[in-house]
């Protein structure tokens, strides 16, 4: 189960140099249901996500590099490229800050994952977070992949 809130980010009021960063590349084989392939540095993953906005079922399966490269040729829409910074927020919460590259630049989105819906509903975002787009499908990566594709 994935429970997350998502926010637009205009400006980042600090340097990201000290935070863990990953290069992500992802594409969508299907958007209904969501079936995604992702390259996270040197890890390759096939993901299925159910319908939903803040709460969705999510299943991840490992892929080999060869399988990823084969499936990459079959995606619909654009291949999304982004840098993901992992920024500790509390002892239990981490901000996943995505800075999109290529055709989706200069989009920046922050996601925070939670253990329960109640925790997600009680969340007060940091002041530098912008508009809450959790319930807006326009900012699902699966939608973004088709915006320009």
PDB file of C-alpha atoms in Angstrom:
ATOM      1  CA  UNK A   1       0.000   0.000   0.000  1.00  0.00           C
ATOM      2  CA  UNK A   2       1.288   3.438  -0.955  1.00  0.00           C
ATOM      3  CA  UNK A   3      -0.002   6.403   1.063  1.00  0.00           C
ATOM      4  CA  UNK A   4       1.528   9.694  -0.015  1.00  0.00           C
ATOM      5  CA  UNK A   5       0.964  13.427  -0.285  1.00  0.00           C
ATOM      6  CA  UNK A   6       2.362  15.395  -3.223  1.00  0.00           C
ATOM      7  CA  UNK A   7       3.248  19.100  -3.500  1.00  0.00           C
ATOM      8  CA  UNK A   8       4.443  21.502  -6.171  1.00  0.00           C
ATOM      9  CA  UNK A   9       7.731  23.196  -5.325  1.00  0.00           C
ATOM     10  CA  UNK A  10       8.642  26.654  -6.595  1.00  0.00           C
ATOM     11  CA  UNK A  11      11.911  27.319  -4.791  1.00  0.00           C
ATOM     12  CA  UNK A  12      14.173  25.264  -2.571  1.00  0.00           C
ATOM     13  CA  UNK A  13      15.461  27.455   0.275  1.00  0.00           C
ATOM     14  CA  UNK A  14      18.644  25.426   0.908  1.00  0.00           C
ATOM     15  CA  UNK A  15      21.393  23.576  -0.939  1.00  0.00           C
ATOM     16  CA  UNK A  16      20.696  20.003  -1.988  1.00  0.00           C
ATOM     17  CA  UNK A  17      24.386  19.061  -2.066  1.00  0.00           C
ATOM     18  CA  UNK A  18      24.294  17.311   1.324  1.00  0.00           C
ATOM     19  CA  UNK A  19      21.380  15.003   0.508  1.00  0.00           C
ATOM     20  CA  UNK A  20      21.292  11.554  -1.033  1.00  0.00           C
ATOM     21  CA  UNK A  21      20.393  11.782  -4.720  1.00  0.00           C
ATOM     22  CA  UNK A  22      19.314   9.199  -7.296  1.00  0.00           C
ATOM     23  CA  UNK A  23      18.958   9.476 -11.071  1.00  0.00           C
ATOM     24  CA  UNK A  24      15.594   8.063 -12.103  1.00  0.00           C
ATOM     25  CA  UNK A  25      14.292   7.225 -15.522  1.00  0.00           C
ATOM     26  CA  UNK A  26      10.784   5.843 -15.910  1.00  0.00           C
ATOM     27  CA  UNK A  27       8.273   5.031 -18.581  1.00  0.00           C
ATOM     28  CA  UNK A  28       4.730   3.709 -18.706  1.00  0.00           C
ATOM     29  CA  UNK A  29       3.619   0.571 -20.499  1.00  0.00           C
ATOM     30  CA  UNK A  30       0.035   1.315 -19.441  1.00  0.00           C
ATOM     31  CA  UNK A  31      -1.664   4.157 -17.604  1.00  0.00           C
ATOM     32  CA  UNK A  32      -4.948   2.345 -16.806  1.00  0.00           C
ATOM     33  CA  UNK A  33      -3.925   0.341 -14.865  1.00  0.00           C
ATOM     34  CA  UNK A  34      -0.559   1.953 -14.218  1.00  0.00           C
ATOM     35  CA  UNK A  35       2.301  -0.333 -15.242  1.00  0.00           C
ATOM     36  CA  UNK A  36       5.656   1.406 -15.024  1.00  0.00           C
ATOM     37  CA  UNK A  37       9.290   0.542 -15.601  1.00  0.00           C
ATOM     38  CA  UNK A  38      11.939   2.442 -13.672  1.00  0.00           C
ATOM     39  CA  UNK A  39      15.692   2.695 -13.637  1.00  0.00           C
ATOM     40  CA  UNK A  40      16.877   3.950 -10.236  1.00  0.00           C
ATOM     41  CA  UNK A  41      20.642   4.358 -10.596  1.00  0.00           C
ATOM     42  CA  UNK A  42      21.574   0.730 -11.387  1.00  0.00           C
ATOM     43  CA  UNK A  43      18.342  -0.885 -10.150  1.00  0.00           C
ATOM     44  CA  UNK A  44      15.534  -1.840 -12.519  1.00  0.00           C
ATOM     45  CA  UNK A  45      11.912  -2.228 -11.385  1.00  0.00           C
ATOM     46  CA  UNK A  46       8.513  -3.062 -12.870  1.00  0.00           C
ATOM     47  CA  UNK A  47       5.667  -1.479 -10.876  1.00  0.00           C
ATOM     48  CA  UNK A  48       1.906  -1.942 -10.902  1.00  0.00           C
ATOM     49  CA  UNK A  49      -0.241   0.747  -9.222  1.00  0.00           C
ATOM     50  CA  UNK A  50      -3.972   0.547  -8.650  1.00  0.00           C
ATOM     51  CA  UNK A  51      -6.433   3.398  -9.085  1.00  0.00           C
ATOM     52  CA  UNK A  52      -6.412   6.032  -6.382  1.00  0.00           C
ATOM     53  CA  UNK A  53      -4.958   9.366  -5.399  1.00  0.00           C
ATOM     54  CA  UNK A  54      -3.516   9.528  -1.876  1.00  0.00           C
ATOM     55  CA  UNK A  55      -3.882   5.777  -1.235  1.00  0.00           C
ATOM     56  CA  UNK A  56      -3.080   3.098  -3.825  1.00  0.00           C
ATOM     57  CA  UNK A  57      -1.960  -0.486  -3.997  1.00  0.00           C
ATOM     58  CA  UNK A  58       1.579  -0.744  -5.330  1.00  0.00           C
ATOM     59  CA  UNK A  59       3.561  -3.824  -6.313  1.00  0.00           C
ATOM     60  CA  UNK A  60       7.225  -3.738  -7.306  1.00  0.00           C
ATOM     61  CA  UNK A  61       9.088  -6.507  -9.115  1.00  0.00           C
ATOM     62  CA  UNK A  62      12.793  -6.537  -9.961  1.00  0.00           C
ATOM     63  CA  UNK A  63      13.860  -6.421 -13.597  1.00  0.00           C
ATOM     64  CA  UNK A  64      17.196  -7.171 -15.209  1.00  0.00           C
ATOM     65  CA  UNK A  65      18.894  -4.434 -17.188  1.00  0.00           C
ATOM     66  CA  UNK A  66      18.178  -6.334 -20.411  1.00  0.00           C
ATOM     67  CA  UNK A  67      14.473  -6.661 -19.547  1.00  0.00           C
ATOM     68  CA  UNK A  68      14.309  -2.959 -18.715  1.00  0.00           C
ATOM     69  CA  UNK A  69      15.979  -2.000 -22.016  1.00  0.00           C
ATOM     70  CA  UNK A  70      13.598  -4.279 -23.934  1.00  0.00           C
ATOM     71  CA  UNK A  71      10.491  -2.814 -22.236  1.00  0.00           C
ATOM     72  CA  UNK A  72      11.814   0.742 -22.555  1.00  0.00           C
ATOM     73  CA  UNK A  73      11.259   0.517 -26.314  1.00  0.00           C
ATOM     74  CA  UNK A  74       7.573  -0.242 -25.696  1.00  0.00           C
ATOM     75  CA  UNK A  75       6.539   2.670 -23.464  1.00  0.00           C
ATOM     76  CA  UNK A  76       3.692   5.018 -24.284  1.00  0.00           C
ATOM     77  CA  UNK A  77       4.444   8.729 -24.075  1.00  0.00           C
ATOM     78  CA  UNK A  78       7.758  10.194 -23.015  1.00  0.00           C
ATOM     79  CA  UNK A  79      10.488   8.657 -20.906  1.00  0.00           C
ATOM     80  CA  UNK A  80      10.608  10.687 -17.681  1.00  0.00           C
ATOM     81  CA  UNK A  81      14.025  11.650 -16.357  1.00  0.00           C
ATOM     82  CA  UNK A  82      14.506  13.225 -12.935  1.00  0.00           C
ATOM     83  CA  UNK A  83      16.825  13.611 -10.002  1.00  0.00           C
ATOM     84  CA  UNK A  84      15.350  12.458  -6.674  1.00  0.00           C
ATOM     85  CA  UNK A  85      16.713  13.907  -3.463  1.00  0.00           C
ATOM     86  CA  UNK A  86      15.946  12.189  -0.152  1.00  0.00           C
ATOM     87  CA  UNK A  87      15.539  14.837   2.533  1.00  0.00           C
ATOM     88  CA  UNK A  88      14.860  13.687   6.117  1.00  0.00           C
ATOM     89  CA  UNK A  89      11.889  15.561   7.577  1.00  0.00           C
ATOM     90  CA  UNK A  90      11.345  13.775  10.889  1.00  0.00           C
ATOM     91  CA  UNK A  91      12.625  10.559  12.396  1.00  0.00           C
ATOM     92  CA  UNK A  92       9.957   8.682  10.397  1.00  0.00           C
ATOM     93  CA  UNK A  93       9.278  10.876   7.371  1.00  0.00           C
ATOM     94  CA  UNK A  94      11.412  11.607   4.319  1.00  0.00           C
ATOM     95  CA  UNK A  95      10.744  14.120   1.568  1.00  0.00           C
ATOM     96  CA  UNK A  96      11.316  12.689  -1.902  1.00  0.00           C
ATOM     97  CA  UNK A  97      12.084  15.795  -3.946  1.00  0.00           C
ATOM     98  CA  UNK A  98      11.902  15.183  -7.691  1.00  0.00           C
ATOM     99  CA  UNK A  99      13.536  17.668 -10.035  1.00  0.00           C
ATOM    100  CA  UNK A 100      12.450  16.808 -13.554  1.00  0.00           C
ATOM    101  CA  UNK A 101      14.795  17.029 -16.510  1.00  0.00           C
ATOM    102  CA  UNK A 102      14.239  17.133 -20.255  1.00  0.00           C
ATOM    103  CA  UNK A 103      10.781  18.079 -21.546  1.00  0.00           C
ATOM    104  CA  UNK A 104       9.243  18.268 -18.044  1.00  0.00           C
ATOM    105  CA  UNK A 105      11.872  20.680 -16.658  1.00  0.00           C
ATOM    106  CA  UNK A 106      11.688  22.865 -14.610  1.00  0.00           C
ATOM    107  CA  UNK A 107       8.910  20.953 -12.756  1.00  0.00           C
ATOM    108  CA  UNK A 108       9.689  20.130  -9.126  1.00  0.00           C
ATOM    109  CA  UNK A 109       7.475  17.888  -6.969  1.00  0.00           C
ATOM    110  CA  UNK A 110       7.854  16.754  -3.367  1.00  0.00           C
ATOM    111  CA  UNK A 111       6.260  13.565  -2.074  1.00  0.00           C
ATOM    112  CA  UNK A 112       5.999  12.342   1.488  1.00  0.00           C
ATOM    113  CA  UNK A 113       4.949   8.744   2.211  1.00  0.00           C
ATOM    114  CA  UNK A 114       3.040   7.721   5.322  1.00  0.00           C
ATOM    115  CA  UNK A 115       2.203   4.518   7.177  1.00  0.00           C
ATOM    116  CA  UNK A 116      -1.494   5.390   7.634  1.00  0.00           C
ATOM    117  CA  UNK A 117      -4.168   7.576   6.048  1.00  0.00           C
ATOM    118  CA  UNK A 118      -4.674   9.290   9.399  1.00  0.00           C
ATOM    119  CA  UNK A 119      -1.015  10.284   9.511  1.00  0.00           C
ATOM    120  CA  UNK A 120      -1.242  11.613   5.936  1.00  0.00           C
ATOM    121  CA  UNK A 121      -4.369  13.613   6.731  1.00  0.00           C
ATOM    122  CA  UNK A 122      -2.740  15.192   9.829  1.00  0.00           C
ATOM    123  CA  UNK A 123       0.433  16.172   7.954  1.00  0.00           C
ATOM    124  CA  UNK A 124       1.460  19.822   8.001  1.00  0.00           C
ATOM    125  CA  UNK A 125       3.926  20.480   5.168  1.00  0.00           C
ATOM    126  CA  UNK A 126       7.058  22.623   5.548  1.00  0.00           C
ATOM    127  CA  UNK A 127       6.620  26.288   4.627  1.00  0.00           C
ATOM    128  CA  UNK A 128       8.640  25.927   1.405  1.00  0.00           C
ATOM    129  CA  UNK A 129       6.153  23.410  -0.029  1.00  0.00           C
ATOM    130  CA  UNK A 130       3.786  24.879  -2.591  1.00  0.00           C
ATOM    131  CA  UNK A 131       0.332  23.783  -3.683  1.00  0.00           C
ATOM    132  CA  UNK A 132      -0.922  20.398  -2.455  1.00  0.00           C
ATOM    133  CA  UNK A 133      -1.568  18.392  -5.655  1.00  0.00           C
ATOM    134  CA  UNK A 134      -2.214  15.051  -3.940  1.00  0.00           C
ATOM    135  CA  UNK A 135      -5.742  14.862  -5.320  1.00  0.00           C
ATOM    136  CA  UNK A 136      -4.918  16.192  -8.800  1.00  0.00           C
ATOM    137  CA  UNK A 137      -4.248  13.470 -11.378  1.00  0.00           C
ATOM    138  CA  UNK A 138      -2.472  16.029 -13.595  1.00  0.00           C
ATOM    139  CA  UNK A 139       0.638  15.529 -11.445  1.00  0.00           C
ATOM    140  CA  UNK A 140       0.725  11.729 -11.495  1.00  0.00           C
ATOM    141  CA  UNK A 141       3.867  10.742 -13.360  1.00  0.00           C
ATOM    142  CA  UNK A 142       1.735   8.496 -15.568  1.00  0.00           C
ATOM    143  CA  UNK A 143      -0.233  11.589 -16.671  1.00  0.00           C
ATOM    144  CA  UNK A 144       2.925  13.677 -17.079  1.00  0.00           C
ATOM    145  CA  UNK A 145       4.407  11.001 -19.350  1.00  0.00           C
ATOM    146  CA  UNK A 146       1.520  11.460 -21.779  1.00  0.00           C
ATOM    147  CA  UNK A 147       1.360  15.254 -21.624  1.00  0.00           C
ATOM    148  CA  UNK A 148       4.140  15.642 -24.166  1.00  0.00           C
ATOM    149  CA  UNK A 149       4.229  12.154 -25.660  1.00  0.00           C
TER     150      UNK A 149
END
